[in-house]
Amino acid sequence: MDWQNVNTKEFLNACREDEIGRLKPLVDFFSKFGRPIRIKQIPSRLKCNLYYYRLNYVLVGVILNTIFFITRPLGILSGLIWAFGVLCMNDPFAISVNEVVLRVLRKVSPRLASRARAKAGSESIMSSYNGGMMASGSHRRKKAHYIAFLAQESFCMWCMGLSIAFFILIGGLKKAFIIFLLALTISAGHALMRPPNLRSRINNNRQEFRNVWRDYQQGVLNEHYS
């Protein structure tokens, strides 16, 4: 992926649609640093590293939140809920969470699980059909994802709202905002000073192939429903 030509919208869509992957090893995360040789390299380096290490950056926020609220278990829980809501913004992660929720529901109430799966399936089909009638573009979302009975976006908002409510309850909202700014500064600083490595380039090429294959399959599905 040529990060120099990727705009902000395409970058956000890529982070949302592409698999998060696993945590990158500490040896890779802290292997070497160096400032950009040219100013033009800064945007592409930031986008490349923020994309490749995004799960590590979420973990940085969780660790900082745990340190700041080490004596307040509810504050730690609030940070975990917030991080979970952020991760659920990623489509493949949300799909995995939904499958786990449906498996649990199937054991508790098969009828509820059947209704949840049917709702998600019908919404996905209609969204795919409507997407086929739109102008094509790179990294276009084609399906509406659900987690149980809630749309993906609604579920993420509920998680973040619950997290904020807990922070307010313990009087730690100001501290949580400081943690957010600190985590953002650390992540941006690391992304700026960490030169893109070979693994990130290979991972980007692999993801590009998956996107092309997924778009091909979606095109076949759109033709079927058109």
PDB file of C-alpha atoms in Angstrom:
ATOM      1  CA  MET A   1       0.000   0.000   0.000  1.00  0.00           C
ATOM      2  CA  ASP A   2       1.347   3.374  -1.060  1.00  0.00           C
ATOM      3  CA  TRP A   3       0.685   5.360   2.115  1.00  0.00           C
ATOM      4  CA  GLN A   4       1.796   8.568   0.449  1.00  0.00           C
ATOM      5  CA  ASN A   5      -1.317   8.501  -1.744  1.00  0.00           C
ATOM      6  CA  VAL A   6      -3.754   7.298   0.937  1.00  0.00           C
ATOM      7  CA  ASN A   7      -5.990  10.083   2.226  1.00  0.00           C
ATOM      8  CA  THR A   8      -7.456  10.301   5.731  1.00  0.00           C
ATOM      9  CA  LYS A   9     -10.809   8.784   4.797  1.00  0.00           C
ATOM     10  CA  GLU A  10      -9.187   5.807   3.089  1.00  0.00           C
ATOM     11  CA  PHE A  11      -6.889   5.336   6.081  1.00  0.00           C
ATOM     12  CA  LEU A  12      -9.813   5.289   8.543  1.00  0.00           C
ATOM     13  CA  ASN A  13     -11.771   2.901   6.335  1.00  0.00           C
ATOM     14  CA  ALA A  14      -8.757   0.584   6.103  1.00  0.00           C
ATOM     15  CA  CYS A  15      -8.409   0.544   9.896  1.00  0.00           C
ATOM     16  CA  ARG A  16     -12.089  -0.256  10.164  1.00  0.00           C
ATOM     17  CA  GLU A  17     -12.394  -2.918   7.489  1.00  0.00           C
ATOM     18  CA  ASP A  18      -9.052  -4.748   7.681  1.00  0.00           C
ATOM     19  CA  GLU A  19      -8.279  -7.328  10.336  1.00  0.00           C
ATOM     20  CA  ILE A  20      -6.501  -6.000  13.410  1.00  0.00           C
ATOM     21  CA  GLY A  21      -4.218  -9.003  13.660  1.00  0.00           C
ATOM     22  CA  ARG A  22      -2.129  -9.905  16.661  1.00  0.00           C
ATOM     23  CA  LEU A  23      -0.133  -7.756  19.034  1.00  0.00           C
ATOM     24  CA  LYS A  24       3.257  -6.981  17.572  1.00  0.00           C
ATOM     25  CA  PRO A  25       6.177  -8.289  19.697  1.00  0.00           C
ATOM     26  CA  LEU A  26       7.981  -5.869  21.987  1.00  0.00           C
ATOM     27  CA  VAL A  27      11.209  -6.549  20.079  1.00  0.00           C
ATOM     28  CA  ASP A  28       9.509  -5.304  16.922  1.00  0.00           C
ATOM     29  CA  PHE A  29       7.694  -2.455  18.679  1.00  0.00           C
ATOM     30  CA  PHE A  30      10.872  -1.046  20.267  1.00  0.00           C
ATOM     31  CA  SER A  31      13.485  -2.291  17.789  1.00  0.00           C
ATOM     32  CA  LYS A  32      14.800   0.956  16.302  1.00  0.00           C
ATOM     33  CA  PHE A  33      13.867   4.601  16.001  1.00  0.00           C
ATOM     34  CA  GLY A  34      14.923   7.433  13.754  1.00  0.00           C
ATOM     35  CA  ARG A  35      13.542  10.755  12.696  1.00  0.00           C
ATOM     36  CA  PRO A  36      12.183  11.119   9.146  1.00  0.00           C
ATOM     37  CA  ILE A  37      14.789  12.242   6.651  1.00  0.00           C
ATOM     38  CA  ARG A  38      12.328  14.423   4.742  1.00  0.00           C
ATOM     39  CA  ILE A  39       9.198  16.211   5.888  1.00  0.00           C
ATOM     40  CA  LYS A  40       7.245  14.505   3.088  1.00  0.00           C
ATOM     41  CA  GLN A  41       7.877  11.159   4.790  1.00  0.00           C
ATOM     42  CA  ILE A  42       6.006  12.162   7.959  1.00  0.00           C
ATOM     43  CA  PRO A  43       2.390  11.594   6.761  1.00  0.00           C
ATOM     44  CA  SER A  44       3.135   8.216   5.157  1.00  0.00           C
ATOM     45  CA  ARG A  45       5.154   7.030   8.166  1.00  0.00           C
ATOM     46  CA  LEU A  46       2.396   8.047  10.585  1.00  0.00           C
ATOM     47  CA  LYS A  47      -0.319   6.289   8.585  1.00  0.00           C
ATOM     48  CA  CYS A  48       1.773   3.152   8.083  1.00  0.00           C
ATOM     49  CA  ASN A  49       2.705   2.743  11.758  1.00  0.00           C
ATOM     50  CA  LEU A  50      -0.700   3.769  13.128  1.00  0.00           C
ATOM     51  CA  TYR A  51      -2.237   1.120  10.900  1.00  0.00           C
ATOM     52  CA  TYR A  52       0.305  -1.616  11.614  1.00  0.00           C
ATOM     53  CA  TYR A  53       0.671  -1.089  15.388  1.00  0.00           C
ATOM     54  CA  ARG A  54      -2.898   0.025  16.149  1.00  0.00           C
ATOM     55  CA  LEU A  55      -3.583  -2.869  18.525  1.00  0.00           C
ATOM     56  CA  ASN A  56      -0.358  -2.098  20.413  1.00  0.00           C
ATOM     57  CA  TYR A  57      -1.436   1.523  20.764  1.00  0.00           C
ATOM     58  CA  VAL A  58      -4.774   0.444  22.264  1.00  0.00           C
ATOM     59  CA  LEU A  59      -2.804  -1.655  24.750  1.00  0.00           C
ATOM     60  CA  VAL A  60      -0.703   1.395  25.635  1.00  0.00           C
ATOM     61  CA  GLY A  61      -3.896   3.212  26.603  1.00  0.00           C
ATOM     62  CA  VAL A  62      -5.089   0.268  28.696  1.00  0.00           C
ATOM     63  CA  ILE A  63      -1.751   0.064  30.535  1.00  0.00           C
ATOM     64  CA  LEU A  64      -1.739   3.801  31.256  1.00  0.00           C
ATOM     65  CA  ASN A  65      -5.327   3.629  32.503  1.00  0.00           C
ATOM     66  CA  THR A  66      -4.448   0.707  34.794  1.00  0.00           C
ATOM     67  CA  ILE A  67      -1.484   2.597  36.240  1.00  0.00           C
ATOM     68  CA  PHE A  68      -3.496   5.770  36.887  1.00  0.00           C
ATOM     69  CA  PHE A  69      -6.434   3.870  38.424  1.00  0.00           C
ATOM     70  CA  ILE A  70      -4.462   1.125  40.153  1.00  0.00           C
ATOM     71  CA  THR A  71      -6.424   1.650  43.389  1.00  0.00           C
ATOM     72  CA  ARG A  72      -9.804   2.130  41.672  1.00  0.00           C
ATOM     73  CA  PRO A  73     -11.067  -1.150  40.147  1.00  0.00           C
ATOM     74  CA  LEU A  74     -14.054   0.597  38.566  1.00  0.00           C
ATOM     75  CA  GLY A  75     -11.683   2.988  36.801  1.00  0.00           C
ATOM     76  CA  ILE A  76      -9.734   0.035  35.391  1.00  0.00           C
ATOM     77  CA  LEU A  77     -12.988  -1.579  34.255  1.00  0.00           C
ATOM     78  CA  SER A  78     -14.037   1.674  32.592  1.00  0.00           C
ATOM     79  CA  GLY A  79     -10.795   1.765  30.612  1.00  0.00           C
ATOM     80  CA  LEU A  80     -11.269  -1.842  29.485  1.00  0.00           C
ATOM     81  CA  ILE A  81     -14.836  -1.119  28.370  1.00  0.00           C
ATOM     82  CA  TRP A  82     -13.627   1.924  26.402  1.00  0.00           C
ATOM     83  CA  ALA A  83     -10.868  -0.116  24.729  1.00  0.00           C
ATOM     84  CA  PHE A  84     -13.364  -2.868  23.889  1.00  0.00           C
ATOM     85  CA  GLY A  85     -15.666  -0.299  22.293  1.00  0.00           C
ATOM     86  CA  VAL A  86     -12.768   1.048  20.211  1.00  0.00           C
ATOM     87  CA  LEU A  87     -11.840  -2.461  19.032  1.00  0.00           C
ATOM     88  CA  CYS A  88     -15.455  -3.182  18.107  1.00  0.00           C
ATOM     89  CA  MET A  89     -15.230  -0.353  15.548  1.00  0.00           C
ATOM     90  CA  ASN A  90     -13.182  -2.818  13.500  1.00  0.00           C
ATOM     91  CA  ASP A  91     -15.482  -4.888  11.310  1.00  0.00           C
ATOM     92  CA  PRO A  92     -13.733  -8.295  11.544  1.00  0.00           C
ATOM     93  CA  PHE A  93     -13.397  -7.908  15.332  1.00  0.00           C
ATOM     94  CA  ALA A  94     -17.084  -6.978  15.637  1.00  0.00           C
ATOM     95  CA  ILE A  95     -18.060 -10.019  13.563  1.00  0.00           C
ATOM     96  CA  SER A  96     -16.000 -12.278  15.845  1.00  0.00           C
ATOM     97  CA  VAL A  97     -17.589 -10.764  18.969  1.00  0.00           C
ATOM     98  CA  ASN A  98     -21.046 -11.210  17.463  1.00  0.00           C
ATOM     99  CA  GLU A  99     -20.354 -14.883  16.790  1.00  0.00           C
ATOM    100  CA  VAL A 100     -19.285 -15.409  20.404  1.00  0.00           C
ATOM    101  CA  VAL A 101     -22.403 -13.597  21.665  1.00  0.00           C
ATOM    102  CA  LEU A 102     -24.645 -15.686  19.422  1.00  0.00           C
ATOM    103  CA  ARG A 103     -23.056 -18.923  20.624  1.00  0.00           C
ATOM    104  CA  VAL A 104     -23.730 -17.916  24.225  1.00  0.00           C
ATOM    105  CA  LEU A 105     -27.290 -16.861  23.375  1.00  0.00           C
ATOM    106  CA  ARG A 106     -27.866 -20.162  21.592  1.00  0.00           C
ATOM    107  CA  LYS A 107     -27.120 -22.013  24.812  1.00  0.00           C
ATOM    108  CA  VAL A 108     -29.286 -19.697  26.944  1.00  0.00           C
ATOM    109  CA  SER A 109     -32.166 -19.011  24.540  1.00  0.00           C
ATOM    110  CA  PRO A 110     -32.043 -20.514  21.024  1.00  0.00           C
ATOM    111  CA  ARG A 111     -35.027 -18.379  19.989  1.00  0.00           C
ATOM    112  CA  LEU A 112     -33.248 -15.115  20.830  1.00  0.00           C
ATOM    113  CA  ALA A 113     -30.110 -16.294  19.050  1.00  0.00           C
ATOM    114  CA  SER A 114     -32.150 -17.148  15.946  1.00  0.00           C
ATOM    115  CA  ARG A 115     -33.795 -13.709  15.944  1.00  0.00           C
ATOM    116  CA  ALA A 116     -30.471 -11.920  16.356  1.00  0.00           C
ATOM    117  CA  ARG A 117     -28.862 -13.884  13.536  1.00  0.00           C
ATOM    118  CA  ALA A 118     -31.855 -13.358  11.250  1.00  0.00           C
ATOM    119  CA  LYS A 119     -31.853  -9.596  11.852  1.00  0.00           C
ATOM    120  CA  ALA A 120     -28.142  -9.275  11.163  1.00  0.00           C
ATOM    121  CA  GLY A 121     -28.423 -11.434   8.059  1.00  0.00           C
ATOM    122  CA  SER A 122     -31.340  -9.491   6.560  1.00  0.00           C
ATOM    123  CA  GLU A 123     -29.655  -6.135   7.209  1.00  0.00           C
ATOM    124  CA  SER A 124     -26.412  -7.364   5.629  1.00  0.00           C
ATOM    125  CA  ILE A 125     -28.197  -8.564   2.490  1.00  0.00           C
ATOM    126  CA  MET A 126     -30.099  -5.293   2.036  1.00  0.00           C
ATOM    127  CA  SER A 127     -26.943  -3.272   2.652  1.00  0.00           C
ATOM    128  CA  SER A 128     -25.037  -5.365   0.116  1.00  0.00           C
ATOM    129  CA  TYR A 129     -27.817  -4.906  -2.454  1.00  0.00           C
ATOM    130  CA  ASN A 130     -27.914  -1.142  -1.934  1.00  0.00           C
ATOM    131  CA  GLY A 131     -24.110  -0.989  -2.026  1.00  0.00           C
ATOM    132  CA  GLY A 132     -24.125  -2.626  -5.441  1.00  0.00           C
ATOM    133  CA  MET A 133     -26.223   0.239  -6.817  1.00  0.00           C
ATOM    134  CA  MET A 134     -23.780   2.879  -5.566  1.00  0.00           C
ATOM    135  CA  ALA A 135     -20.718   4.137  -7.381  1.00  0.00           C
ATOM    136  CA  SER A 136     -17.743   1.931  -6.737  1.00  0.00           C
ATOM    137  CA  GLY A 137     -14.873   3.160  -4.580  1.00  0.00           C
ATOM    138  CA  SER A 138     -11.924   1.799  -2.622  1.00  0.00           C
ATOM    139  CA  HIS A 139     -12.568   0.511   0.874  1.00  0.00           C
ATOM    140  CA  ARG A 140     -16.339   0.998   0.702  1.00  0.00           C
ATOM    141  CA  ARG A 141     -18.289  -0.677   3.505  1.00  0.00           C
ATOM    142  CA  LYS A 142     -20.869  -3.026   1.992  1.00  0.00           C
ATOM    143  CA  LYS A 143     -22.479  -4.744   4.979  1.00  0.00           C
ATOM    144  CA  ALA A 144     -24.227  -3.630   8.118  1.00  0.00           C
ATOM    145  CA  HIS A 145     -22.671  -5.451  11.059  1.00  0.00           C
ATOM    146  CA  TYR A 146     -24.447  -6.292  14.264  1.00  0.00           C
ATOM    147  CA  ILE A 147     -23.419  -7.376  17.748  1.00  0.00           C
ATOM    148  CA  ALA A 148     -26.431  -9.271  19.081  1.00  0.00           C
ATOM    149  CA  PHE A 149     -29.426  -6.952  18.494  1.00  0.00           C
ATOM    150  CA  LEU A 150     -27.424  -3.714  18.293  1.00  0.00           C
ATOM    151  CA  ALA A 151     -25.853  -2.222  15.197  1.00  0.00           C
ATOM    152  CA  GLN A 152     -22.071  -2.059  15.376  1.00  0.00           C
ATOM    153  CA  GLU A 153     -21.999   1.723  15.742  1.00  0.00           C
ATOM    154  CA  SER A 154     -24.673   1.684  18.454  1.00  0.00           C
ATOM    155  CA  PHE A 155     -22.834  -1.009  20.397  1.00  0.00           C
ATOM    156  CA  CYS A 156     -19.602   1.002  20.320  1.00  0.00           C
ATOM    157  CA  MET A 157     -21.417   4.138  21.480  1.00  0.00           C
ATOM    158  CA  TRP A 158     -23.031   2.223  24.349  1.00  0.00           C
ATOM    159  CA  CYS A 159     -19.621   0.910  25.456  1.00  0.00           C
ATOM    160  CA  MET A 160     -18.073   4.359  25.413  1.00  0.00           C
ATOM    161  CA  GLY A 161     -21.080   5.936  27.112  1.00  0.00           C
ATOM    162  CA  LEU A 162     -20.972   3.315  29.868  1.00  0.00           C
ATOM    163  CA  SER A 163     -17.250   3.904  30.299  1.00  0.00           C
ATOM    164  CA  ILE A 164     -17.729   7.671  30.625  1.00  0.00           C
ATOM    165  CA  ALA A 165     -20.563   7.116  33.114  1.00  0.00           C
ATOM    166  CA  PHE A 166     -18.288   4.969  35.288  1.00  0.00           C
ATOM    167  CA  PHE A 167     -15.520   7.577  35.132  1.00  0.00           C
ATOM    168  CA  ILE A 168     -18.001  10.254  36.232  1.00  0.00           C
ATOM    169  CA  LEU A 169     -19.247   7.996  39.024  1.00  0.00           C
ATOM    170  CA  ILE A 170     -15.791   7.693  40.557  1.00  0.00           C
ATOM    171  CA  GLY A 171     -14.860  11.316  39.817  1.00  0.00           C
ATOM    172  CA  GLY A 172     -12.117  10.341  37.400  1.00  0.00           C
ATOM    173  CA  LEU A 173     -13.312  11.923  34.168  1.00  0.00           C
ATOM    174  CA  LYS A 174     -10.567  14.567  34.159  1.00  0.00           C
ATOM    175  CA  LYS A 175      -7.941  11.926  34.836  1.00  0.00           C
ATOM    176  CA  ALA A 176      -9.359   9.765  32.034  1.00  0.00           C
ATOM    177  CA  PHE A 177      -9.069  12.706  29.618  1.00  0.00           C
ATOM    178  CA  ILE A 178      -5.417  13.170  30.636  1.00  0.00           C
ATOM    179  CA  ILE A 179      -4.811   9.454  30.040  1.00  0.00           C
ATOM    180  CA  PHE A 180      -6.394   9.727  26.598  1.00  0.00           C
ATOM    181  CA  LEU A 181      -4.174  12.671  25.641  1.00  0.00           C
ATOM    182  CA  LEU A 182      -1.076  10.942  27.031  1.00  0.00           C
ATOM    183  CA  ALA A 183      -1.801   7.711  25.146  1.00  0.00           C
ATOM    184  CA  LEU A 184      -2.455   9.695  21.972  1.00  0.00           C
ATOM    185  CA  THR A 185       0.845  11.579  22.371  1.00  0.00           C
ATOM    186  CA  ILE A 186       2.850   8.404  23.020  1.00  0.00           C
ATOM    187  CA  SER A 187       1.266   6.599  20.064  1.00  0.00           C
ATOM    188  CA  ALA A 188       1.808   9.513  17.684  1.00  0.00           C
ATOM    189  CA  GLY A 189       5.396   9.934  18.874  1.00  0.00           C
ATOM    190  CA  HIS A 190       6.149   6.253  18.387  1.00  0.00           C
ATOM    191  CA  ALA A 191       4.517   6.236  14.940  1.00  0.00           C
ATOM    192  CA  LEU A 192       6.566   9.268  13.928  1.00  0.00           C
ATOM    193  CA  MET A 193       9.937   7.958  15.121  1.00  0.00           C
ATOM    194  CA  ARG A 194       9.551   4.283  14.137  1.00  0.00           C
ATOM    195  CA  PRO A 195      10.687   3.625  10.538  1.00  0.00           C
ATOM    196  CA  PRO A 196       8.325   1.245   8.693  1.00  0.00           C
ATOM    197  CA  ASN A 197       9.830  -2.233   8.707  1.00  0.00           C
ATOM    198  CA  LEU A 198       9.686  -5.082   6.218  1.00  0.00           C
ATOM    199  CA  ARG A 199       7.004  -6.930   8.169  1.00  0.00           C
ATOM    200  CA  SER A 200       4.635  -3.984   7.942  1.00  0.00           C
ATOM    201  CA  ARG A 201       5.162  -3.787   4.166  1.00  0.00           C
ATOM    202  CA  ILE A 202       4.504  -7.526   3.761  1.00  0.00           C
ATOM    203  CA  ASN A 203       1.424  -7.245   5.960  1.00  0.00           C
ATOM    204  CA  ASN A 204       0.117  -4.330   3.883  1.00  0.00           C
ATOM    205  CA  ASN A 205       0.585  -6.273   0.638  1.00  0.00           C
ATOM    206  CA  ARG A 206      -1.186  -9.293   2.131  1.00  0.00           C
ATOM    207  CA  GLN A 207      -4.085  -7.113   3.242  1.00  0.00           C
ATOM    208  CA  GLU A 208      -4.329  -5.500  -0.186  1.00  0.00           C
ATOM    209  CA  PHE A 209      -4.726  -8.951  -1.735  1.00  0.00           C
ATOM    210  CA  ARG A 210      -7.483  -9.784   0.780  1.00  0.00           C
ATOM    211  CA  ASN A 211      -9.275  -6.547  -0.072  1.00  0.00           C
ATOM    212  CA  VAL A 212      -9.153  -7.282  -3.803  1.00  0.00           C
ATOM    213  CA  TRP A 213     -10.472 -10.805  -3.238  1.00  0.00           C
ATOM    214  CA  ARG A 214     -13.217  -9.537  -0.907  1.00  0.00           C
ATOM    215  CA  ASP A 215     -14.295  -6.893  -3.438  1.00  0.00           C
ATOM    216  CA  TYR A 216     -14.455  -9.571  -6.129  1.00  0.00           C
ATOM    217  CA  GLN A 217     -16.670 -11.787  -3.971  1.00  0.00           C
ATOM    218  CA  GLN A 218     -18.874  -8.788  -3.116  1.00  0.00           C
ATOM    219  CA  GLY A 219     -19.216  -7.963  -6.808  1.00  0.00           C
ATOM    220  CA  VAL A 220     -20.435 -11.499  -7.507  1.00  0.00           C
ATOM    221  CA  LEU A 221     -22.960 -11.155  -4.644  1.00  0.00           C
ATOM    222  CA  ASN A 222     -24.201  -7.785  -5.929  1.00  0.00           C
ATOM    223  CA  GLU A 223     -24.735  -9.258  -9.412  1.00  0.00           C
ATOM    224  CA  HIS A 224     -26.741 -12.070  -7.850  1.00  0.00           C
ATOM    225  CA  TYR A 225     -29.113  -9.666  -6.059  1.00  0.00           C
ATOM    226  CA  SER A 226     -29.328  -7.113  -8.884  1.00  0.00           C
TER     227      SER A 226
END
